């Protein structure tokens, strides 16, 4: 079975949960004899060194079956691929790889319309789509947070979404939902790593029977040994993740300030992560100001330390320095990979009571939960973790094994093996060849026929529409200027014009031939080109109106016309 995995970013380039899980699945399928995985990771133009002239899909770092999709001209409003050459390259890539399963782990930087392209190119392939957040439902980066007060949003509607984005009308969100669902309609199976997500998407309108629960899994970074170091105090807290708004590192810093103001400083907080540049200006300034002020304190008074970004291979070293792992997310945290990573090393987790953490952590059994976004609640929980006798040992005993990569791979293999009933009946469409656009060619266009007077009376129409509407007095607009004799149009118009019948004007009436006697006595008017009068433009216009301008110009530029002009001067 050949499986094509589509990922937002490559984890070697940008660290994140969705791309990490996709790559874990890629490596897990590589270890199986019955699967051949291919990875296509989308990147954005800020990775300019990876963009080659004329290239749209390239290999990645000389790794077999790993490719990057060089996204460009992406429409972030409609989440749409707009570059026709990029779309065609994606279709050719599908035809070349010929996968049995196409598994989208995200559509960002690819485009929702590439789902439909996949179905048209591969009518008999199985399309699987994994939700890693709510971007299909929520225009606010898929976080389902109310933008006016950052409260959790439980459902989407045209008016509620318009309240978060006043510049976009309710009709936009109506069309956005239709756009998303139209392309999601080609998907055979959806998967979610948390059960609470399923209810959100069913409420939004996706059929429950097409959604499966498949947990996220990872390889064991601890090597199976864990880190049960013996310490007299269990008062060291650690944060691991992105420093963006919804990950809630600012909640930790506010809790530290409150504890410090109360005189409780017998603890340490270590912050491990990066991408503060993606945080909002307000949150970024708050974090930067706090860390700058912390560095100004004497070393003995510092209790918050910033360690920067890290790779998963560095987890044993960094986990060894802490006792508690904190997950203070302020949004519907979908799964929380850091929870699994903390469990690998036997560390209890202190997390927000929302979404995936609430679903996974058993409060007071293997971890502690606090009110989401509430720094006061977190401060009280941290004080309890530092001061309550035996709480760490009791919770560490209750920590369960994190889901393994093998468990996740088995779950997706079962999804891939499900026979969708609709696939067998799909026809195989013939893919139309791509025809390059023809260069515009100037062609002559006959003058338009005079427009017939319209019988439409706007005053009568408005009076019939509503008697309360005051009729508007319209004035006849000035006639449109005559078109230029030549215009530039495309190839299709050229074909249509050449195929259309051409109206040929009748020849002008010839004067009666003179008699033989008159021919002998009269002198031919054209015998002397210098003395014969040149025809005037009105005479030509009367005989052949369509050719008036061209023939008048030719007549006046002839030798006779020049002679007449010299005589007049």
Coordinates of C-alpha atoms in Angstrom, one line a residue:
X1 CA 0.0 0.0 0.0
X2 CA 1.4 3.4 -1.1
X3 CA 0.5 6.2 1.2
X4 CA 1.0 9.9 0.4
X5 CA 1.2 12.1 3.6
X6 CA 0.7 15.8 3.2
X7 CA 2.2 17.9 6.0
X8 CA 2.2 21.6 6.9
X9 CA 5.9 22.3 7.0
X10 CA 8.7 19.8 7.6
X11 CA 9.7 19.3 11.3
X12 CA 13.3 20.0 10.3
X13 CA 12.3 23.5 9.3
X14 CA 9.5 24.5 11.6
X15 CA 8.7 22.7 14.9
X16 CA 5.1 22.0 15.6
X17 CA 2.7 19.3 16.7
X18 CA 0.9 18.6 13.4
X19 CA 4.1 18.2 11.4
X20 CA 5.8 16.2 14.1
X21 CA 2.9 13.7 14.2
X22 CA 2.9 13.5 10.4
X23 CA 6.6 12.7 10.4
X24 CA 6.2 10.2 13.2
X25 CA 3.6 8.4 11.1
X26 CA 5.9 8.6 8.0
X27 CA 8.7 6.9 9.9
X28 CA 6.4 4.4 11.5
X29 CA 5.0 3.3 8.1
X30 CA 8.6 3.1 6.7
X31 CA 9.3 0.5 9.4
X32 CA 6.4 -1.7 8.1
X33 CA 6.8 -4.2 5.2
X34 CA 3.3 -3.6 3.9
X35 CA 3.4 0.1 3.4
X36 CA 5.4 2.6 1.2
X37 CA 5.0 6.1 2.6
X38 CA 5.8 9.3 0.6
X39 CA 6.0 12.7 2.4
X40 CA 5.0 16.0 0.8
X41 CA 5.6 19.0 3.2
X42 CA 4.4 22.4 2.2
X43 CA 6.7 25.4 2.9
X44 CA 6.3 29.1 2.4
X45 CA 8.4 31.6 0.4
X46 CA 10.3 32.8 3.5
X47 CA 12.5 29.7 3.0
X48 CA 13.9 31.4 -0.1
X49 CA 17.0 29.2 -0.4
X50 CA 14.8 26.1 -1.0
X51 CA 12.9 27.8 -3.9
X52 CA 14.6 27.0 -7.2
X53 CA 13.8 28.9 -10.4
X54 CA 10.9 27.2 -12.2
X55 CA 10.6 24.5 -9.5
X56 CA 7.3 23.8 -7.7
X57 CA 7.9 20.4 -6.0
X58 CA 11.4 19.3 -5.2
X59 CA 13.2 16.7 -3.1
X60 CA 14.2 17.5 0.5
X61 CA 17.8 17.1 1.8
X62 CA 18.5 14.0 -0.4
X63 CA 16.1 12.0 1.7
X64 CA 14.2 9.2 -0.2
X65 CA 10.5 9.8 -0.6
X66 CA 10.6 13.2 1.1
X67 CA 9.5 16.2 -1.0
X68 CA 8.7 19.9 -0.4
X69 CA 5.7 21.7 -1.9
X70 CA 6.9 25.2 -2.8
X71 CA 3.7 27.1 -2.0
X72 CA 3.3 30.5 -3.6
X73 CA 0.4 32.9 -4.2
X74 CA -1.6 31.3 -1.4
X75 CA -5.0 32.9 -0.7
X76 CA -5.1 33.0 3.1
X77 CA -8.7 34.5 3.1
X78 CA -10.2 31.5 1.3
X79 CA -7.4 29.1 1.9
X80 CA -7.1 28.5 -1.8
X81 CA -4.2 27.6 -4.1
X82 CA -4.3 30.2 -6.9
X83 CA -1.2 29.5 -8.9
X84 CA -2.3 27.4 -12.0
X85 CA 1.2 26.0 -12.6
X86 CA 1.5 24.9 -9.0
X87 CA -1.9 23.2 -9.2
X88 CA -0.9 21.4 -12.4
X89 CA 2.4 20.3 -10.8
X90 CA 0.5 18.9 -7.9
X91 CA -1.7 16.9 -10.2
X92 CA 1.3 15.6 -12.1
X93 CA 2.9 14.6 -8.8
X94 CA -0.2 12.6 -7.9
X95 CA -0.2 10.9 -11.3
X96 CA 3.5 10.1 -10.9
X97 CA 3.3 8.7 -7.3
X98 CA -0.1 7.0 -7.8
X99 CA -0.8 6.5 -4.1
X100 CA -3.5 4.2 -2.8
X101 CA -4.2 6.6 0.1
X102 CA -3.8 10.3 0.2
X103 CA -3.6 11.5 3.8
X104 CA -3.9 15.2 4.4
X105 CA -2.5 16.3 7.8
X106 CA -3.3 19.9 6.9
X107 CA -4.5 22.0 4.1
X108 CA -2.7 25.2 5.0
X109 CA -0.3 26.3 2.2
X110 CA -1.7 23.6 0.0
X111 CA -5.3 25.0 -0.4
X112 CA -8.7 23.4 0.2
X113 CA -9.2 23.1 -3.6
X114 CA -6.4 20.6 -3.8
X115 CA -8.6 18.2 -2.0
X116 CA -11.0 18.3 -5.0
X117 CA -8.0 18.2 -7.4
X118 CA -6.9 15.0 -5.7
X119 CA -10.3 13.4 -6.1
X120 CA -10.4 14.3 -9.8
X121 CA -6.9 13.0 -10.5
X122 CA -7.2 9.9 -8.3
X123 CA -10.9 8.9 -8.4
X124 CA -10.2 5.5 -6.8
X125 CA -7.7 6.5 -4.1
X126 CA -8.8 6.9 -0.5
X127 CA -8.6 10.4 0.9
X128 CA -8.1 10.7 4.7
X129 CA -8.1 14.1 6.5
X130 CA -6.8 14.5 10.0
X131 CA -7.9 17.6 12.0
X132 CA -5.2 19.1 14.2
X133 CA -7.3 22.2 15.0
X134 CA -10.5 23.9 14.0
X135 CA -9.3 26.0 11.0
X136 CA -12.1 24.7 8.8
X137 CA -14.7 26.0 11.3
X138 CA -13.0 29.0 12.8
X139 CA -11.5 31.9 10.8
X140 CA -9.5 33.0 13.9
X141 CA -6.6 30.7 13.1
X142 CA -8.7 27.7 14.0
X143 CA -8.5 28.4 17.7
X144 CA -12.2 29.0 18.4
X145 CA -11.4 31.9 20.8
X146 CA -13.7 35.0 20.9
X147 CA -11.5 37.9 19.7
X148 CA -13.3 40.5 21.9
X149 CA -12.5 38.8 25.2
X150 CA -10.5 35.7 24.3
X151 CA -13.2 33.5 25.8
X152 CA -13.6 29.9 24.4
X153 CA -16.0 29.7 21.6
X154 CA -18.3 26.6 21.5
X155 CA -19.9 27.0 18.1
X156 CA -19.6 28.9 14.9
X157 CA -22.3 30.9 13.2
X158 CA -22.4 33.6 10.6
X159 CA -23.3 36.4 13.1
X160 CA -20.9 35.2 15.8
X161 CA -18.0 35.0 13.4
X162 CA -18.9 38.4 12.1
X163 CA -18.7 39.8 15.6
X164 CA -15.1 38.6 15.8
X165 CA -14.3 40.0 12.3
X166 CA -16.5 43.1 11.9
X167 CA -14.8 43.9 8.6
X168 CA -16.2 40.7 7.1
X169 CA -20.0 40.4 6.8
X170 CA -22.1 37.4 7.8
X171 CA -22.5 36.5 4.1
X172 CA -18.8 36.0 3.9
X173 CA -18.9 33.4 6.7
X174 CA -21.9 31.7 5.0
X175 CA -19.9 31.4 1.8
X176 CA -16.8 30.3 3.7
X177 CA -18.6 27.4 5.3
X178 CA -20.0 26.3 1.9
X179 CA -16.5 26.5 0.4
X180 CA -15.0 24.4 3.2
X181 CA -17.7 21.8 3.2
X182 CA -17.7 21.6 -0.6
X183 CA -14.1 20.4 -0.7
X184 CA -14.3 18.3 2.5
X185 CA -17.1 16.5 0.7
X186 CA -14.5 14.5 -1.3
X187 CA -12.9 13.1 1.9
X188 CA -13.6 9.4 2.7
X189 CA -12.6 9.4 6.4
X190 CA -11.8 12.1 8.9
X191 CA -9.7 11.4 12.0
X192 CA -9.3 13.3 15.3
X193 CA -6.7 12.7 18.0
X194 CA -9.2 13.7 20.8
X195 CA -12.7 12.6 21.3
X196 CA -14.0 16.1 22.3
X197 CA -13.1 17.3 18.8
X198 CA -15.5 14.9 17.2
X199 CA -18.4 16.6 18.9
X200 CA -17.3 20.0 17.6
X201 CA -17.2 18.8 14.0
X202 CA -20.5 16.9 14.3
X203 CA -22.1 20.1 15.6
X204 CA -20.7 21.9 12.7
X205 CA -22.3 19.5 10.3
X206 CA -19.9 16.7 9.4
X207 CA -21.4 13.2 9.4
X208 CA -20.4 11.3 12.6
X209 CA -20.1 8.0 10.7
X210 CA -17.2 9.4 8.7
X211 CA -15.1 10.5 11.7
X212 CA -12.7 8.2 13.5
X213 CA -10.7 8.6 16.7
X214 CA -7.0 7.9 16.3
X215 CA -4.6 9.0 19.1
X216 CA -1.3 10.8 18.4
X217 CA 1.7 8.6 19.2
X218 CA 5.4 9.2 19.4
X219 CA 8.6 7.2 19.8
X220 CA 9.8 7.0 23.4
X221 CA 12.4 9.7 23.7
X222 CA 13.4 8.5 27.2
X223 CA 14.7 5.2 25.9
X224 CA 12.3 3.4 28.4
X225 CA 14.4 4.4 31.4
X226 CA 12.5 7.5 32.7
X227 CA 14.0 10.1 35.0
X228 CA 13.2 9.4 38.6
X229 CA 15.8 11.6 40.2
X230 CA 15.7 11.9 44.0
X231 CA 15.4 15.5 45.2
X232 CA 14.4 16.8 48.6
X233 CA 12.1 19.4 47.0
X234 CA 9.9 19.0 44.0
X235 CA 9.6 22.8 43.2
X236 CA 11.0 23.0 39.7
X237 CA 8.5 23.8 36.9
X238 CA 9.1 23.6 33.2
X239 CA 7.3 24.9 30.1
X240 CA 7.9 23.2 26.7
X241 CA 6.3 24.6 23.5
X242 CA 5.7 27.5 21.2
X243 CA 5.7 31.0 22.8
X244 CA 2.6 32.1 21.0
X245 CA -0.5 33.5 22.7
X246 CA -2.6 30.4 22.9
X247 CA 0.1 28.3 24.6
X248 CA -0.3 30.5 27.6
X249 CA 3.3 31.2 28.7
X250 CA 2.1 34.7 29.8
X251 CA -0.2 33.0 32.3
X252 CA 2.9 31.4 34.0
X253 CA 4.7 34.7 34.1
X254 CA 1.7 36.4 35.8
X255 CA 1.4 33.6 38.3
X256 CA 5.1 34.1 39.1
X257 CA 4.6 37.8 39.7
X258 CA 1.7 37.1 42.0
X259 CA 3.6 34.5 44.1
X260 CA 6.6 36.8 44.2
X261 CA 4.4 39.7 45.4
X262 CA 3.1 37.4 48.2
X263 CA 6.7 36.6 49.2
X264 CA 6.7 33.0 48.0
X265 CA 9.8 32.5 45.8
X266 CA 11.0 29.0 46.7
X267 CA 10.6 27.6 43.2
X268 CA 12.2 27.7 39.7
X269 CA 10.5 28.1 36.3
X270 CA 12.4 27.1 33.1
X271 CA 10.9 28.1 29.7
X272 CA 11.9 26.0 26.7
X273 CA 10.6 27.0 23.3
X274 CA 10.7 29.5 20.5
X275 CA 8.6 31.4 17.9
X276 CA 7.8 34.4 20.1
X277 CA 7.8 36.4 16.9
X278 CA 4.5 34.7 16.0
X279 CA 2.9 36.0 19.2
X280 CA 0.7 39.1 19.2
X281 CA 2.4 42.4 19.8
X282 CA 0.8 42.7 23.2
X283 CA 1.8 39.3 24.4
X284 CA 5.3 39.5 22.9
X285 CA 6.0 42.7 24.6
X286 CA 4.7 41.3 27.9
X287 CA 7.0 38.3 27.7
X288 CA 10.0 40.3 26.5
X289 CA 9.6 42.9 29.3
X290 CA 9.3 40.2 32.0
X291 CA 12.4 38.3 30.8
X292 CA 14.4 41.5 30.5
X293 CA 13.4 42.6 34.0
X294 CA 14.3 39.1 35.3
X295 CA 17.8 39.3 34.0
X296 CA 18.3 42.7 35.7
X297 CA 17.7 41.0 39.1
X298 CA 20.6 39.6 41.1
X299 CA 21.2 36.0 40.2
X300 CA 20.1 34.8 43.7
X301 CA 16.7 36.4 43.1
X302 CA 16.1 35.1 39.6
X303 CA 13.5 32.3 39.5
X304 CA 12.5 32.3 35.8
X305 CA 15.1 31.1 33.2
X306 CA 14.7 31.1 29.4
X307 CA 16.5 28.2 27.7
X308 CA 15.4 28.8 24.1
X309 CA 14.4 26.3 21.4
X310 CA 15.2 22.6 21.6
X311 CA 15.1 19.4 19.5
X312 CA 13.3 16.3 20.7
X313 CA 16.7 14.7 21.2
X314 CA 17.4 17.3 23.9
X315 CA 14.4 16.3 26.0
X316 CA 16.1 14.0 28.4
X317 CA 18.6 16.7 29.4
X318 CA 15.9 19.4 29.9
X319 CA 13.3 17.1 31.5
X320 CA 15.9 16.1 34.1
X321 CA 16.1 19.6 35.4
X322 CA 12.3 19.9 36.3
X323 CA 9.8 18.1 38.4
X324 CA 6.5 19.4 37.0
X325 CA 5.6 20.1 33.4
X326 CA 3.1 22.9 32.8
X327 CA 0.6 23.2 29.9
X328 CA -1.2 26.5 30.5
X329 CA -3.0 26.6 27.1
X330 CA -5.7 29.2 26.7
X331 CA -7.4 27.6 23.7
X332 CA -9.0 24.2 23.0
X333 CA -5.6 22.4 23.2
X334 CA -6.3 19.5 20.8
X335 CA -4.0 16.8 22.3
X336 CA -0.9 18.2 24.0
X337 CA 2.1 16.3 22.8
X338 CA 4.1 17.8 25.7
X339 CA 1.9 15.8 28.0
X340 CA 3.0 12.6 26.4
X341 CA 6.6 13.7 26.5
X342 CA 6.4 14.5 30.2
X343 CA 4.8 11.1 30.9
X344 CA 7.7 9.4 29.0
X345 CA 10.0 10.8 31.8
X346 CA 7.6 10.2 34.7
X347 CA 6.7 13.9 35.2
X348 CA 3.3 14.9 36.4
X349 CA 1.6 17.6 34.4
X350 CA -0.1 20.8 35.6
X351 CA -2.5 21.9 32.8
X352 CA -5.5 24.0 31.9
X353 CA -8.9 22.3 32.4
X354 CA -9.9 22.4 28.8
X355 CA -9.8 20.3 25.6
X356 CA -7.2 17.6 25.2
X357 CA -5.5 18.1 28.6
X358 CA -8.8 17.8 30.4
X359 CA -9.6 14.7 28.5
X360 CA -6.2 13.1 29.1
X361 CA -5.2 14.1 32.6
X362 CA -7.0 12.7 35.7
X363 CA -7.0 15.5 38.2
X364 CA -5.3 14.6 41.5
X365 CA -4.5 11.1 40.1
X366 CA -1.7 11.7 37.6
X367 CA -1.7 15.5 37.4
X368 CA -3.3 18.8 38.4
X369 CA -5.8 20.9 36.5
X370 CA -6.4 24.7 37.0
X371 CA -8.9 27.1 35.5
X372 CA -8.0 28.0 31.9
X373 CA -6.4 31.4 31.5
X374 CA -6.6 32.1 35.3
X375 CA -3.1 33.1 36.6
X376 CA -4.5 33.2 40.2
X377 CA -5.6 29.6 39.9
X378 CA -2.3 28.6 38.5
X379 CA -0.4 30.4 41.3
X380 CA -2.4 28.5 43.9
X381 CA -1.7 25.2 42.1
X382 CA 2.0 25.9 41.9
X383 CA 2.1 26.7 45.7
X384 CA 0.3 23.5 46.5
X385 CA 2.7 21.5 44.3
X386 CA 5.7 23.0 46.2
X387 CA 4.3 22.7 49.7
X388 CA 2.0 19.7 50.0
X389 CA 3.8 16.7 51.4
X390 CA 4.1 13.6 49.2
X391 CA 1.9 15.0 46.3
X392 CA 4.6 14.6 43.7
X393 CA 5.3 11.0 44.6
X394 CA 1.6 10.1 44.6
X395 CA 0.9 11.7 41.2
X396 CA 4.1 10.3 39.6
X397 CA 2.9 6.8 40.6
X398 CA -0.3 7.4 38.7
X399 CA 1.3 8.6 35.5
X400 CA 0.4 6.3 32.6
X401 CA 2.4 5.3 29.6
X402 CA 2.2 7.7 26.7
X403 CA 0.7 6.4 23.4
X404 CA 3.4 4.9 21.3
X405 CA 4.1 5.5 17.7
X406 CA 3.2 1.9 17.0
X407 CA -0.3 2.4 18.5
X408 CA -0.8 5.4 16.2
X409 CA 0.4 3.6 13.1
X410 CA -1.9 0.6 13.9
X411 CA -4.8 3.0 14.2
X412 CA -4.2 4.7 10.8
X413 CA -3.5 1.3 9.1
X414 CA -7.0 0.3 10.2
X415 CA -8.5 3.5 8.8
X416 CA -6.6 2.9 5.5
X417 CA -7.9 -0.6 5.3
X418 CA -11.6 0.4 5.6
X419 CA -13.3 -0.2 2.2
X420 CA -15.2 3.0 1.4
X421 CA -18.4 2.1 -0.4
X422 CA -18.4 5.1 -2.7
X423 CA -14.9 4.5 -4.3
X424 CA -15.9 1.7 -6.6
X425 CA -18.6 3.7 -8.3
X426 CA -16.5 6.7 -9.1
X427 CA -15.7 7.2 -12.8
X428 CA -12.2 7.7 -14.0
X429 CA -12.1 11.2 -15.6
X430 CA -9.8 12.0 -18.4
X431 CA -7.5 14.8 -17.5
X432 CA -7.6 17.6 -20.0
X433 CA -4.2 18.7 -21.3
X434 CA -3.0 22.1 -20.2
X435 CA -3.0 24.5 -23.2
X436 CA -0.9 27.6 -22.9
X437 CA -2.7 30.9 -23.4
X438 CA -2.3 32.4 -26.8
X439 CA -0.7 35.8 -27.2
X440 CA -3.2 38.5 -27.9
X441 CA -3.5 39.3 -31.6
X442 CA -4.9 42.5 -33.0
X443 CA -7.8 41.9 -35.4
X444 CA -10.1 44.3 -37.2
X445 CA -13.5 44.7 -35.7
X446 CA -16.5 46.1 -37.7
X447 CA -18.2 49.1 -36.2
X448 CA -21.2 48.2 -34.0
X449 CA -24.7 48.6 -35.3
X450 CA -26.7 51.5 -33.8
X451 CA -28.5 50.5 -30.6
X452 CA -32.3 50.3 -30.8
X453 CA -34.2 52.5 -28.5
X454 CA -35.1 50.8 -25.3
X455 CA -38.8 50.5 -24.3
X456 CA -37.9 50.2 -20.6
X457 CA -39.2 53.1 -18.5
X458 CA -37.5 53.3 -15.1
X459 CA -40.1 55.6 -13.7
X460 CA -42.9 53.2 -14.5
X461 CA -40.9 50.3 -13.1
X462 CA -40.3 52.1 -9.8
X463 CA -43.9 53.1 -9.5
X464 CA -45.0 49.5 -10.0
X465 CA -42.4 48.2 -7.6
X466 CA -43.6 50.3 -4.7
X467 CA -45.9 53.3 -4.6
X468 CA -43.8 54.7 -1.7
X469 CA -40.7 55.0 -3.8
X470 CA -40.2 58.4 -5.4
X471 CA -39.5 57.9 -9.1
X472 CA -36.1 58.9 -10.1
X473 CA -35.7 61.3 -13.1
X474 CA -33.2 59.7 -15.4
X475 CA -31.4 61.6 -18.2
X476 CA -30.4 59.9 -21.4
X477 CA -26.6 59.1 -21.1
X478 CA -24.3 60.4 -23.8
X479 CA -23.6 57.9 -26.6
X480 CA -20.6 55.7 -25.9
X481 CA -17.5 56.6 -28.0
X482 CA -16.9 54.5 -31.1
X483 CA -14.5 51.7 -30.5
X484 CA -11.0 51.7 -31.8
X485 CA -10.7 50.0 -35.2
X486 CA -8.3 47.4 -33.6
X487 CA -8.6 45.7 -30.2
X488 CA -6.6 42.9 -28.5
X489 CA -8.5 39.8 -27.6
X490 CA -7.7 36.1 -26.9
X491 CA -7.5 33.0 -29.0
X492 CA -11.1 32.0 -28.5
X493 CA -12.4 35.4 -29.8
X494 CA -10.2 35.0 -32.8
X495 CA -11.7 31.7 -33.7
X496 CA -15.2 33.0 -33.1
X497 CA -14.6 36.1 -35.3
X498 CA -13.1 34.1 -38.1
X499 CA -16.0 31.7 -38.1
X500 CA -18.6 34.4 -38.1
X501 CA -20.1 35.5 -41.5
X502 CA -18.7 38.8 -42.8
X503 CA -21.3 41.2 -44.2
X504 CA -20.1 42.5 -47.6
X505 CA -21.6 45.9 -48.7
X506 CA -23.2 45.9 -52.1
X507 CA -21.1 47.6 -54.9
X508 CA -22.0 51.2 -55.7
X509 CA -24.4 51.8 -58.7
X510 CA -22.4 52.5 -61.8
X511 CA -23.5 55.5 -64.0
X512 CA -24.8 54.6 -67.5
X513 CA -22.2 54.2 -70.2
X514 CA -21.9 57.2 -72.6
X515 CA -22.9 56.8 -76.2
X516 CA -20.2 56.3 -78.9
X517 CA -20.7 59.9 -80.2
X518 CA -20.3 61.4 -76.8
X519 CA -17.3 59.2 -76.2
X520 CA -15.6 60.7 -79.3
X521 CA -16.4 64.3 -78.6
X522 CA -16.1 64.4 -74.8
X523 CA -12.8 64.3 -72.9
X524 CA -12.2 61.7 -70.3
X525 CA -12.2 63.2 -66.8
X526 CA -9.3 61.0 -65.8
X527 CA -7.2 61.8 -68.9
X528 CA -5.2 64.5 -67.0
X529 CA -4.5 63.6 -63.3
X530 CA -3.3 67.1 -62.6
X531 CA -6.5 68.9 -63.7
X532 CA -9.1 66.3 -62.9
X533 CA -10.9 67.1 -59.5
X534 CA -10.3 64.6 -56.7
X535 CA -13.2 62.9 -55.1
X536 CA -14.2 64.3 -51.8
X537 CA -14.8 62.4 -48.5
X538 CA -18.6 63.0 -48.5
X539 CA -18.9 61.5 -52.0
X540 CA -17.1 58.3 -50.9
X541 CA -19.2 58.2 -47.7
X542 CA -22.4 58.3 -49.7
X543 CA -21.3 55.4 -52.0
X544 CA -19.8 53.1 -49.3
X545 CA -20.2 54.3 -45.7
X546 CA -18.2 51.5 -44.0
X547 CA -15.1 52.4 -46.0
X548 CA -15.5 56.1 -45.8
X549 CA -12.6 56.9 -43.5
X550 CA -10.1 54.7 -45.2
X551 CA -10.9 55.6 -48.8
X552 CA -11.2 59.3 -48.0
X553 CA -7.7 59.3 -46.5
X554 CA -6.4 57.3 -49.6
X555 CA -8.0 59.8 -52.0
X556 CA -6.7 62.9 -50.3
X557 CA -3.2 61.3 -50.3
X558 CA -3.2 60.5 -54.1
X559 CA -1.5 62.6 -56.7
X560 CA -4.8 64.2 -57.7
X561 CA -5.6 65.0 -54.1
X562 CA -2.2 66.6 -53.5
X563 CA -2.7 68.7 -56.7
X564 CA -6.1 69.9 -55.6
X565 CA -4.7 71.0 -52.2
X566 CA -1.8 72.9 -53.8
X567 CA -4.3 74.8 -56.1
X568 CA -6.5 75.7 -53.1
X569 CA -3.5 77.1 -51.3

